[in-house]
């Protein structure tokens, strides 16, 4: 069987990347081909290398906000790896429509909210502030609009009285690590039916 090739883009610790990489064994239809970061010091790069995954980084800072120029460099190692699927996993740079369109229909993202609620940053604090009873995470196909695109899966987490954003983020992250591998496995086998957890 020929496996689907999965490139994973990260910016930090890469715990979601690890959950994806560690899921792609046995009869899984995909295998990791690259872990790519916009930060050479991202902790996730070491974790990927320890797992024998090729890694690369392109620092966004020298581009001083010129997103198209940054993305042109980012594309080089990414296209070289010839991914069938690109997973954004805690990748904290906003991508232009031009970049996204190259991977349209084969790029996924995990976002820490029950989309369409709380696109962007500080999602956990905003959910608490709003007095929501529940929060969670979503995996969606990436389109040109930020944190938009067809939802492929969601996991719900109750917000407890007195919750802090840190405590809530930690509980949501546990579900991110279940949701993303579940969605990727389905997606790699051509199944777009949304996953709902727990
Ligand atoms: C995760 O919670 C992920 O959902 C979030 O960043 C964290 C990365 O953690 N992503 C976003 O906020 C994207 N807008 P990780 O590096 O340990 O996977």
mmCIF file with all atom_site columns, C-alpha atoms and ligand atoms in Angstrom:
data_model
loop_
_atom_site.group_PDB
_atom_site.id
_atom_site.type_symbol
_atom_site.label_atom_id
_atom_site.label_alt_id
_atom_site.label_comp_id
_atom_site.label_asym_id
_atom_site.label_entity_id
_atom_site.label_seq_id
_atom_site.pdbx_PDB_ins_code
_atom_site.Cartn_x
_atom_site.Cartn_y
_atom_site.Cartn_z
_atom_site.occupancy
_atom_site.B_iso_or_equiv
_atom_site.pdbx_formal_charge
_atom_site.auth_seq_id
_atom_site.auth_comp_id
_atom_site.auth_asym_id
_atom_site.auth_atom_id
_atom_site.pdbx_PDB_model_num
ATOM   1   C CA . UNK A 1 1   ? 0.000   0.000  0.000  1.00 0.00 ? 1   UNK A CA 1
ATOM   2   C CA . UNK A 1 2   ? 1.349   3.470  -0.799 1.00 0.00 ? 2   UNK A CA 1
ATOM   3   C CA . UNK A 1 3   ? 0.925   5.778  2.159  1.00 0.00 ? 3   UNK A CA 1
ATOM   4   C CA . UNK A 1 4   ? -0.275  9.376  1.984  1.00 0.00 ? 4   UNK A CA 1
ATOM   5   C CA . UNK A 1 5   ? 2.576   11.760 2.804  1.00 0.00 ? 5   UNK A CA 1
ATOM   6   C CA . UNK A 1 6   ? 1.846   14.206 5.640  1.00 0.00 ? 6   UNK A CA 1
ATOM   7   C CA . UNK A 1 7   ? 3.808   17.407 6.323  1.00 0.00 ? 7   UNK A CA 1
ATOM   8   C CA . UNK A 1 8   ? 3.192   19.061 9.697  1.00 0.00 ? 8   UNK A CA 1
ATOM   9   C CA . UNK A 1 9   ? 3.759   22.784 10.353 1.00 0.00 ? 9   UNK A CA 1
ATOM   10  C CA . UNK A 1 10  ? 4.486   23.877 13.929 1.00 0.00 ? 10  UNK A CA 1
ATOM   11  C CA . UNK A 1 11  ? 5.637   26.951 15.840 1.00 0.00 ? 11  UNK A CA 1
ATOM   12  C CA . UNK A 1 12  ? 6.220   25.671 19.377 1.00 0.00 ? 12  UNK A CA 1
ATOM   13  C CA . UNK A 1 13  ? 6.225   22.618 21.585 1.00 0.00 ? 13  UNK A CA 1
ATOM   14  C CA . UNK A 1 14  ? 4.504   20.482 19.016 1.00 0.00 ? 14  UNK A CA 1
ATOM   15  C CA . UNK A 1 15  ? 2.370   18.298 21.278 1.00 0.00 ? 15  UNK A CA 1
ATOM   16  C CA . UNK A 1 16  ? -0.279  18.016 18.546 1.00 0.00 ? 16  UNK A CA 1
ATOM   17  C CA . UNK A 1 17  ? 2.446   17.154 16.019 1.00 0.00 ? 17  UNK A CA 1
ATOM   18  C CA . UNK A 1 18  ? 3.636   14.344 18.328 1.00 0.00 ? 18  UNK A CA 1
ATOM   19  C CA . UNK A 1 19  ? 0.093   12.980 18.642 1.00 0.00 ? 19  UNK A CA 1
ATOM   20  C CA . UNK A 1 20  ? -0.212  12.966 14.831 1.00 0.00 ? 20  UNK A CA 1
ATOM   21  C CA . UNK A 1 21  ? 3.218   11.417 14.197 1.00 0.00 ? 21  UNK A CA 1
ATOM   22  C CA . UNK A 1 22  ? 2.720   8.740  16.841 1.00 0.00 ? 22  UNK A CA 1
ATOM   23  C CA . UNK A 1 23  ? -0.657  7.809  15.342 1.00 0.00 ? 23  UNK A CA 1
ATOM   24  C CA . UNK A 1 24  ? 0.760   7.149  11.862 1.00 0.00 ? 24  UNK A CA 1
ATOM   25  C CA . UNK A 1 25  ? 1.884   3.550  12.306 1.00 0.00 ? 25  UNK A CA 1
ATOM   26  C CA . UNK A 1 26  ? 0.592   0.095  11.426 1.00 0.00 ? 26  UNK A CA 1
ATOM   27  C CA . UNK A 1 27  ? -2.400  0.110  9.079  1.00 0.00 ? 27  UNK A CA 1
ATOM   28  C CA . UNK A 1 28  ? -2.707  3.928  9.158  1.00 0.00 ? 28  UNK A CA 1
ATOM   29  C CA . UNK A 1 29  ? -3.034  5.184  5.551  1.00 0.00 ? 29  UNK A CA 1
ATOM   30  C CA . UNK A 1 30  ? -0.474  8.001  6.040  1.00 0.00 ? 30  UNK A CA 1
ATOM   31  C CA . UNK A 1 31  ? 3.072   8.589  7.175  1.00 0.00 ? 31  UNK A CA 1
ATOM   32  C CA . UNK A 1 32  ? 4.872   11.815 8.220  1.00 0.00 ? 32  UNK A CA 1
ATOM   33  C CA . UNK A 1 33  ? 7.277   13.192 5.596  1.00 0.00 ? 33  UNK A CA 1
ATOM   34  C CA . UNK A 1 34  ? 8.329   16.534 7.156  1.00 0.00 ? 34  UNK A CA 1
ATOM   35  C CA . UNK A 1 35  ? 7.957   18.688 10.259 1.00 0.00 ? 35  UNK A CA 1
ATOM   36  C CA . UNK A 1 36  ? 8.464   22.337 9.346  1.00 0.00 ? 36  UNK A CA 1
ATOM   37  C CA . UNK A 1 37  ? 8.630   25.340 11.684 1.00 0.00 ? 37  UNK A CA 1
ATOM   38  C CA . UNK A 1 38  ? 8.904   29.121 11.433 1.00 0.00 ? 38  UNK A CA 1
ATOM   39  C CA . UNK A 1 39  ? 11.180  28.943 14.501 1.00 0.00 ? 39  UNK A CA 1
ATOM   40  C CA . UNK A 1 40  ? 14.452  26.988 14.460 1.00 0.00 ? 40  UNK A CA 1
ATOM   41  C CA . UNK A 1 41  ? 14.226  26.730 18.273 1.00 0.00 ? 41  UNK A CA 1
ATOM   42  C CA . UNK A 1 42  ? 10.722  25.245 18.357 1.00 0.00 ? 42  UNK A CA 1
ATOM   43  C CA . UNK A 1 43  ? 10.754  22.364 20.841 1.00 0.00 ? 43  UNK A CA 1
ATOM   44  C CA . UNK A 1 44  ? 8.719   20.262 18.471 1.00 0.00 ? 44  UNK A CA 1
ATOM   45  C CA . UNK A 1 45  ? 11.585  20.074 15.963 1.00 0.00 ? 45  UNK A CA 1
ATOM   46  C CA . UNK A 1 46  ? 13.680  18.079 18.462 1.00 0.00 ? 46  UNK A CA 1
ATOM   47  C CA . UNK A 1 47  ? 10.751  15.780 19.196 1.00 0.00 ? 47  UNK A CA 1
ATOM   48  C CA . UNK A 1 48  ? 10.268  15.174 15.456 1.00 0.00 ? 48  UNK A CA 1
ATOM   49  C CA . UNK A 1 49  ? 13.982  14.499 14.884 1.00 0.00 ? 49  UNK A CA 1
ATOM   50  C CA . UNK A 1 50  ? 13.958  12.036 17.808 1.00 0.00 ? 50  UNK A CA 1
ATOM   51  C CA . UNK A 1 51  ? 11.217  10.207 15.958 1.00 0.00 ? 51  UNK A CA 1
ATOM   52  C CA . UNK A 1 52  ? 13.265  10.064 12.755 1.00 0.00 ? 52  UNK A CA 1
ATOM   53  C CA . UNK A 1 53  ? 11.117  12.601 10.863 1.00 0.00 ? 53  UNK A CA 1
ATOM   54  C CA . UNK A 1 54  ? 12.916  15.039 8.505  1.00 0.00 ? 54  UNK A CA 1
ATOM   55  C CA . UNK A 1 55  ? 12.720  18.589 9.866  1.00 0.00 ? 55  UNK A CA 1
ATOM   56  C CA . UNK A 1 56  ? 13.251  22.077 8.451  1.00 0.00 ? 56  UNK A CA 1
ATOM   57  C CA . UNK A 1 57  ? 12.730  25.647 9.608  1.00 0.00 ? 57  UNK A CA 1
ATOM   58  C CA . UNK A 1 58  ? 12.311  29.037 7.969  1.00 0.00 ? 58  UNK A CA 1
ATOM   59  C CA . UNK A 1 59  ? 12.520  31.979 10.377 1.00 0.00 ? 59  UNK A CA 1
ATOM   60  C CA . UNK A 1 60  ? 9.742   34.456 9.560  1.00 0.00 ? 60  UNK A CA 1
ATOM   61  C CA . UNK A 1 61  ? 11.428  37.390 11.331 1.00 0.00 ? 61  UNK A CA 1
ATOM   62  C CA . UNK A 1 62  ? 13.936  38.504 8.644  1.00 0.00 ? 62  UNK A CA 1
ATOM   63  C CA . UNK A 1 63  ? 10.992  38.958 6.259  1.00 0.00 ? 63  UNK A CA 1
ATOM   64  C CA . UNK A 1 64  ? 9.642   41.770 8.480  1.00 0.00 ? 64  UNK A CA 1
ATOM   65  C CA . UNK A 1 65  ? 5.993   41.147 7.738  1.00 0.00 ? 65  UNK A CA 1
ATOM   66  C CA . UNK A 1 66  ? 6.430   40.376 4.020  1.00 0.00 ? 66  UNK A CA 1
ATOM   67  C CA . UNK A 1 67  ? 4.282   37.274 4.190  1.00 0.00 ? 67  UNK A CA 1
ATOM   68  C CA . UNK A 1 68  ? 4.569   36.415 0.499  1.00 0.00 ? 68  UNK A CA 1
ATOM   69  C CA . UNK A 1 69  ? 8.393   36.445 0.679  1.00 0.00 ? 69  UNK A CA 1
ATOM   70  C CA . UNK A 1 70  ? 8.361   34.302 3.852  1.00 0.00 ? 70  UNK A CA 1
ATOM   71  C CA . UNK A 1 71  ? 5.968   31.833 2.267  1.00 0.00 ? 71  UNK A CA 1
ATOM   72  C CA . UNK A 1 72  ? 8.110   31.565 -0.875 1.00 0.00 ? 72  UNK A CA 1
ATOM   73  C CA . UNK A 1 73  ? 10.935  30.272 1.361  1.00 0.00 ? 73  UNK A CA 1
ATOM   74  C CA . UNK A 1 74  ? 8.567   28.076 3.368  1.00 0.00 ? 74  UNK A CA 1
ATOM   75  C CA . UNK A 1 75  ? 7.352   26.478 0.153  1.00 0.00 ? 75  UNK A CA 1
ATOM   76  C CA . UNK A 1 76  ? 10.812  25.222 -0.802 1.00 0.00 ? 76  UNK A CA 1
ATOM   77  C CA . UNK A 1 77  ? 11.244  22.462 1.830  1.00 0.00 ? 77  UNK A CA 1
ATOM   78  C CA . UNK A 1 78  ? 7.484   21.852 1.821  1.00 0.00 ? 78  UNK A CA 1
ATOM   79  C CA . UNK A 1 79  ? 7.223   21.157 -1.903 1.00 0.00 ? 79  UNK A CA 1
ATOM   80  C CA . UNK A 1 80  ? 10.448  19.146 -1.812 1.00 0.00 ? 80  UNK A CA 1
ATOM   81  C CA . UNK A 1 81  ? 8.776   16.813 0.694  1.00 0.00 ? 81  UNK A CA 1
ATOM   82  C CA . UNK A 1 82  ? 5.889   16.266 -1.771 1.00 0.00 ? 82  UNK A CA 1
ATOM   83  C CA . UNK A 1 83  ? 3.111   16.082 0.828  1.00 0.00 ? 83  UNK A CA 1
ATOM   84  C CA . UNK A 1 84  ? -0.341  14.800 -0.033 1.00 0.00 ? 84  UNK A CA 1
ATOM   85  C CA . UNK A 1 85  ? -1.709  16.415 3.143  1.00 0.00 ? 85  UNK A CA 1
ATOM   86  C CA . UNK A 1 86  ? -0.441  19.416 5.131  1.00 0.00 ? 86  UNK A CA 1
ATOM   87  C CA . UNK A 1 87  ? -1.392  19.640 8.819  1.00 0.00 ? 87  UNK A CA 1
ATOM   88  C CA . UNK A 1 88  ? -1.086  22.927 10.683 1.00 0.00 ? 88  UNK A CA 1
ATOM   89  C CA . UNK A 1 89  ? -0.511  21.975 14.324 1.00 0.00 ? 89  UNK A CA 1
ATOM   90  C CA . UNK A 1 90  ? 0.070   25.048 16.458 1.00 0.00 ? 90  UNK A CA 1
ATOM   91  C CA . UNK A 1 91  ? 1.481   26.942 13.481 1.00 0.00 ? 91  UNK A CA 1
ATOM   92  C CA . UNK A 1 92  ? 1.082   30.553 14.578 1.00 0.00 ? 92  UNK A CA 1
ATOM   93  C CA . UNK A 1 93  ? 1.625   32.467 11.327 1.00 0.00 ? 93  UNK A CA 1
ATOM   94  C CA . UNK A 1 94  ? -1.326  33.619 9.231  1.00 0.00 ? 94  UNK A CA 1
ATOM   95  C CA . UNK A 1 95  ? -1.007  32.232 5.689  1.00 0.00 ? 95  UNK A CA 1
ATOM   96  C CA . UNK A 1 96  ? -1.934  34.195 2.546  1.00 0.00 ? 96  UNK A CA 1
ATOM   97  C CA . UNK A 1 97  ? -4.618  33.055 0.133  1.00 0.00 ? 97  UNK A CA 1
ATOM   98  C CA . UNK A 1 98  ? -1.912  32.370 -2.442 1.00 0.00 ? 98  UNK A CA 1
ATOM   99  C CA . UNK A 1 99  ? -0.150  29.883 -0.167 1.00 0.00 ? 99  UNK A CA 1
ATOM   100 C CA . UNK A 1 100 ? -3.384  28.256 0.969  1.00 0.00 ? 100 UNK A CA 1
ATOM   101 C CA . UNK A 1 101 ? -4.623  27.820 -2.603 1.00 0.00 ? 101 UNK A CA 1
ATOM   102 C CA . UNK A 1 102 ? -1.599  25.625 -3.409 1.00 0.00 ? 102 UNK A CA 1
ATOM   103 C CA . UNK A 1 103 ? -2.834  23.151 -0.814 1.00 0.00 ? 103 UNK A CA 1
ATOM   104 C CA . UNK A 1 104 ? -6.576  23.742 -1.098 1.00 0.00 ? 104 UNK A CA 1
ATOM   105 C CA . UNK A 1 105 ? -8.519  20.651 -0.146 1.00 0.00 ? 105 UNK A CA 1
ATOM   106 C CA . UNK A 1 106 ? -5.513  18.976 1.450  1.00 0.00 ? 106 UNK A CA 1
ATOM   107 C CA . UNK A 1 107 ? -4.559  21.320 4.299  1.00 0.00 ? 107 UNK A CA 1
ATOM   108 C CA . UNK A 1 108 ? -5.948  20.897 7.826  1.00 0.00 ? 108 UNK A CA 1
ATOM   109 C CA . UNK A 1 109 ? -5.727  23.021 10.976 1.00 0.00 ? 109 UNK A CA 1
ATOM   110 C CA . UNK A 1 110 ? -6.536  22.479 14.626 1.00 0.00 ? 110 UNK A CA 1
ATOM   111 C CA . UNK A 1 111 ? -7.984  25.443 16.470 1.00 0.00 ? 111 UNK A CA 1
ATOM   112 C CA . UNK A 1 112 ? -8.706  25.641 20.207 1.00 0.00 ? 112 UNK A CA 1
ATOM   113 C CA . UNK A 1 113 ? -12.363 26.633 20.095 1.00 0.00 ? 113 UNK A CA 1
ATOM   114 C CA . UNK A 1 114 ? -15.708 25.331 18.956 1.00 0.00 ? 114 UNK A CA 1
ATOM   115 C CA . UNK A 1 115 ? -15.628 27.071 15.586 1.00 0.00 ? 115 UNK A CA 1
ATOM   116 C CA . UNK A 1 116 ? -17.201 29.269 14.295 1.00 0.00 ? 116 UNK A CA 1
ATOM   117 C CA . UNK A 1 117 ? -16.851 30.735 17.813 1.00 0.00 ? 117 UNK A CA 1
ATOM   118 C CA . UNK A 1 118 ? -13.593 32.446 18.804 1.00 0.00 ? 118 UNK A CA 1
ATOM   119 C CA . UNK A 1 119 ? -11.484 32.566 15.686 1.00 0.00 ? 119 UNK A CA 1
ATOM   120 C CA . UNK A 1 120 ? -8.007  34.013 16.314 1.00 0.00 ? 120 UNK A CA 1
ATOM   121 C CA . UNK A 1 121 ? -6.155  34.162 19.628 1.00 0.00 ? 121 UNK A CA 1
ATOM   122 C CA . UNK A 1 122 ? -6.944  33.906 23.374 1.00 0.00 ? 122 UNK A CA 1
ATOM   123 C CA . UNK A 1 123 ? -9.812  31.547 22.735 1.00 0.00 ? 123 UNK A CA 1
ATOM   124 C CA . UNK A 1 124 ? -9.959  30.011 26.213 1.00 0.00 ? 124 UNK A CA 1
ATOM   125 C CA . UNK A 1 125 ? -10.082 33.355 28.033 1.00 0.00 ? 125 UNK A CA 1
ATOM   126 C CA . UNK A 1 126 ? -12.746 34.623 25.633 1.00 0.00 ? 126 UNK A CA 1
ATOM   127 C CA . UNK A 1 127 ? -14.958 31.569 26.198 1.00 0.00 ? 127 UNK A CA 1
ATOM   128 C CA . UNK A 1 128 ? -14.701 31.957 29.993 1.00 0.00 ? 128 UNK A CA 1
ATOM   129 C CA . UNK A 1 129 ? -15.303 35.705 29.772 1.00 0.00 ? 129 UNK A CA 1
ATOM   130 C CA . UNK A 1 130 ? -18.434 35.140 27.701 1.00 0.00 ? 130 UNK A CA 1
ATOM   131 C CA . UNK A 1 131 ? -19.834 32.823 30.404 1.00 0.00 ? 131 UNK A CA 1
ATOM   132 C CA . UNK A 1 132 ? -20.016 29.868 28.006 1.00 0.00 ? 132 UNK A CA 1
ATOM   133 C CA . UNK A 1 133 ? -20.929 26.490 29.490 1.00 0.00 ? 133 UNK A CA 1
ATOM   134 C CA . UNK A 1 134 ? -18.679 24.637 27.085 1.00 0.00 ? 134 UNK A CA 1
ATOM   135 C CA . UNK A 1 135 ? -15.603 25.095 24.965 1.00 0.00 ? 135 UNK A CA 1
ATOM   136 C CA . UNK A 1 136 ? -13.408 22.760 22.949 1.00 0.00 ? 136 UNK A CA 1
ATOM   137 C CA . UNK A 1 137 ? -11.400 22.352 19.779 1.00 0.00 ? 137 UNK A CA 1
ATOM   138 C CA . UNK A 1 138 ? -12.047 22.005 16.063 1.00 0.00 ? 138 UNK A CA 1
ATOM   139 C CA . UNK A 1 139 ? -10.199 20.519 13.097 1.00 0.00 ? 139 UNK A CA 1
ATOM   140 C CA . UNK A 1 140 ? -11.073 22.163 9.798  1.00 0.00 ? 140 UNK A CA 1
ATOM   141 C CA . UNK A 1 141 ? -9.945  22.336 6.223  1.00 0.00 ? 141 UNK A CA 1
ATOM   142 C CA . UNK A 1 142 ? -7.910  25.483 5.649  1.00 0.00 ? 142 UNK A CA 1
ATOM   143 C CA . UNK A 1 143 ? -9.282  28.132 3.302  1.00 0.00 ? 143 UNK A CA 1
ATOM   144 C CA . UNK A 1 144 ? -8.096  31.681 2.644  1.00 0.00 ? 144 UNK A CA 1
ATOM   145 C CA . UNK A 1 145 ? -10.203 33.066 5.537  1.00 0.00 ? 145 UNK A CA 1
ATOM   146 C CA . UNK A 1 146 ? -8.644  32.706 9.021  1.00 0.00 ? 146 UNK A CA 1
ATOM   147 C CA . UNK A 1 147 ? -9.905  29.739 11.094 1.00 0.00 ? 147 UNK A CA 1
ATOM   148 C CA . UNK A 1 148 ? -12.640 29.130 8.545  1.00 0.00 ? 148 UNK A CA 1
ATOM   149 C CA . UNK A 1 149 ? -13.295 26.279 6.139  1.00 0.00 ? 149 UNK A CA 1
ATOM   150 C CA . UNK A 1 150 ? -15.289 23.053 6.438  1.00 0.00 ? 150 UNK A CA 1
ATOM   151 C CA . UNK A 1 151 ? -15.257 21.582 9.943  1.00 0.00 ? 151 UNK A CA 1
ATOM   152 C CA . UNK A 1 152 ? -13.987 18.000 10.012 1.00 0.00 ? 152 UNK A CA 1
ATOM   153 C CA . UNK A 1 153 ? -14.276 17.374 13.734 1.00 0.00 ? 153 UNK A CA 1
ATOM   154 C CA . UNK A 1 154 ? -14.927 18.886 17.135 1.00 0.00 ? 154 UNK A CA 1
ATOM   155 C CA . UNK A 1 155 ? -14.405 17.862 20.747 1.00 0.00 ? 155 UNK A CA 1
ATOM   156 C CA . UNK A 1 156 ? -16.387 19.518 23.535 1.00 0.00 ? 156 UNK A CA 1
ATOM   157 C CA . UNK A 1 157 ? -15.136 20.297 27.049 1.00 0.00 ? 157 UNK A CA 1
ATOM   158 C CA . UNK A 1 158 ? -17.262 21.639 29.924 1.00 0.00 ? 158 UNK A CA 1
ATOM   159 C CA . UNK A 1 159 ? -16.212 24.955 31.416 1.00 0.00 ? 159 UNK A CA 1
ATOM   160 C CA . UNK A 1 160 ? -16.078 24.544 35.214 1.00 0.00 ? 160 UNK A CA 1
ATOM   161 C CA . UNK A 1 161 ? -16.988 27.239 37.766 1.00 0.00 ? 161 UNK A CA 1
ATOM   162 C CA . UNK A 1 162 ? -13.844 29.230 38.586 1.00 0.00 ? 162 UNK A CA 1
ATOM   163 C CA . UNK A 1 163 ? -11.973 27.894 35.534 1.00 0.00 ? 163 UNK A CA 1
ATOM   164 C CA . UNK A 1 164 ? -8.808  29.704 34.501 1.00 0.00 ? 164 UNK A CA 1
ATOM   165 C CA . UNK A 1 165 ? -7.765  29.940 30.868 1.00 0.00 ? 165 UNK A CA 1
ATOM   166 C CA . UNK A 1 166 ? -4.658  27.844 31.666 1.00 0.00 ? 166 UNK A CA 1
ATOM   167 C CA . UNK A 1 167 ? -6.648  25.054 33.305 1.00 0.00 ? 167 UNK A CA 1
ATOM   168 C CA . UNK A 1 168 ? -9.207  25.075 30.511 1.00 0.00 ? 168 UNK A CA 1
ATOM   169 C CA . UNK A 1 169 ? -6.480  25.106 27.818 1.00 0.00 ? 169 UNK A CA 1
ATOM   170 C CA . UNK A 1 170 ? -4.859  22.056 29.421 1.00 0.00 ? 170 UNK A CA 1
ATOM   171 C CA . UNK A 1 171 ? -8.166  20.134 29.401 1.00 0.00 ? 171 UNK A CA 1
ATOM   172 C CA . UNK A 1 172 ? -8.884  21.131 25.797 1.00 0.00 ? 172 UNK A CA 1
ATOM   173 C CA . UNK A 1 173 ? -5.372  20.066 24.742 1.00 0.00 ? 173 UNK A CA 1
ATOM   174 C CA . UNK A 1 174 ? -6.037  16.530 25.989 1.00 0.00 ? 174 UNK A CA 1
ATOM   175 C CA . UNK A 1 175 ? -8.930  16.389 23.513 1.00 0.00 ? 175 UNK A CA 1
ATOM   176 C CA . UNK A 1 176 ? -6.910  18.008 20.713 1.00 0.00 ? 176 UNK A CA 1
ATOM   177 C CA . UNK A 1 177 ? -4.540  15.046 20.978 1.00 0.00 ? 177 UNK A CA 1
ATOM   178 C CA . UNK A 1 178 ? -7.459  12.659 20.436 1.00 0.00 ? 178 UNK A CA 1
ATOM   179 C CA . UNK A 1 179 ? -9.367  14.662 17.849 1.00 0.00 ? 179 UNK A CA 1
ATOM   180 C CA . UNK A 1 180 ? -6.595  15.520 15.376 1.00 0.00 ? 180 UNK A CA 1
ATOM   181 C CA . UNK A 1 181 ? -5.288  11.952 14.899 1.00 0.00 ? 181 UNK A CA 1
ATOM   182 C CA . UNK A 1 182 ? -8.870  10.677 14.567 1.00 0.00 ? 182 UNK A CA 1
ATOM   183 C CA . UNK A 1 183 ? -9.688  13.238 11.864 1.00 0.00 ? 183 UNK A CA 1
ATOM   184 C CA . UNK A 1 184 ? -6.389  12.751 10.022 1.00 0.00 ? 184 UNK A CA 1
ATOM   185 C CA . UNK A 1 185 ? -6.849  8.994  9.834  1.00 0.00 ? 185 UNK A CA 1
ATOM   186 C CA . UNK A 1 186 ? -10.319 9.411  8.329  1.00 0.00 ? 186 UNK A CA 1
ATOM   187 C CA . UNK A 1 187 ? -9.232  12.227 6.033  1.00 0.00 ? 187 UNK A CA 1
ATOM   188 C CA . UNK A 1 188 ? -6.271  10.257 4.690  1.00 0.00 ? 188 UNK A CA 1
ATOM   189 C CA . UNK A 1 189 ? -8.641  7.464  3.733  1.00 0.00 ? 189 UNK A CA 1
ATOM   190 C CA . UNK A 1 190 ? -10.957 9.899  1.923  1.00 0.00 ? 190 UNK A CA 1
ATOM   191 C CA . UNK A 1 191 ? -13.658 10.149 4.601  1.00 0.00 ? 191 UNK A CA 1
ATOM   192 C CA . UNK A 1 192 ? -14.767 13.736 5.313  1.00 0.00 ? 192 UNK A CA 1
ATOM   193 C CA . UNK A 1 193 ? -17.596 12.839 7.722  1.00 0.00 ? 193 UNK A CA 1
ATOM   194 C CA . UNK A 1 194 ? -17.213 15.130 10.761 1.00 0.00 ? 194 UNK A CA 1
ATOM   195 C CA . UNK A 1 195 ? -15.868 13.512 13.935 1.00 0.00 ? 195 UNK A CA 1
ATOM   196 C CA . UNK A 1 196 ? -17.667 14.493 17.147 1.00 0.00 ? 196 UNK A CA 1
ATOM   197 C CA . UNK A 1 197 ? -15.966 13.750 20.490 1.00 0.00 ? 197 UNK A CA 1
ATOM   198 C CA . UNK A 1 198 ? -16.340 12.727 23.231 1.00 0.00 ? 198 UNK A CA 1
HETATM 199 C C1 . LIG B 2 .   ? -2.744  24.134 20.435 1.00 0.00 ? 1   LIG B C1 1
HETATM 200 O O1 . LIG B 2 .   ? -3.621  24.347 21.493 1.00 0.00 ? 1   LIG B O1 1
HETATM 201 C C2 . LIG B 2 .   ? -3.384  24.536 19.125 1.00 0.00 ? 1   LIG B C2 1
HETATM 202 O O2 . LIG B 2 .   ? -4.751  24.247 19.047 1.00 0.00 ? 1   LIG B O2 1
HETATM 203 C C3 . LIG B 2 .   ? -3.153  26.026 19.117 1.00 0.00 ? 1   LIG B C3 1
HETATM 204 O O3 . LIG B 2 .   ? -1.845  26.174 19.618 1.00 0.00 ? 1   LIG B O3 1
HETATM 205 C C4 . LIG B 2 .   ? -1.545  25.095 20.511 1.00 0.00 ? 1   LIG B C4 1
HETATM 206 C C5 . LIG B 2 .   ? -0.260  24.452 20.046 1.00 0.00 ? 1   LIG B C5 1
HETATM 207 O O4 . LIG B 2 .   ? 0.183   23.486 20.959 1.00 0.00 ? 1   LIG B O4 1
HETATM 208 N N1 . LIG B 2 .   ? -3.299  26.563 17.812 1.00 0.00 ? 1   LIG B N1 1
HETATM 209 C C6 . LIG B 2 .   ? -3.740  27.789 17.556 1.00 0.00 ? 1   LIG B C6 1
HETATM 210 O O5 . LIG B 2 .   ? -4.055  28.569 18.420 1.00 0.00 ? 1   LIG B O5 1
HETATM 211 C C7 . LIG B 2 .   ? -3.803  28.134 16.084 1.00 0.00 ? 1   LIG B C7 1
HETATM 212 N N2 . LIG B 2 .   ? -4.450  29.392 15.899 1.00 0.00 ? 1   LIG B N2 1
HETATM 213 P P1 . LIG B 2 .   ? 1.223   22.363 20.495 1.00 0.00 ? 1   LIG B P1 1
HETATM 214 O O6 . LIG B 2 .   ? 2.412   23.093 19.861 1.00 0.00 ? 1   LIG B O6 1
HETATM 215 O O7 . LIG B 2 .   ? 1.617   21.710 21.801 1.00 0.00 ? 1   LIG B O7 1
HETATM 216 O O8 . LIG B 2 .   ? 0.538   21.440 19.544 1.00 0.00 ? 1   LIG B O8 1
#
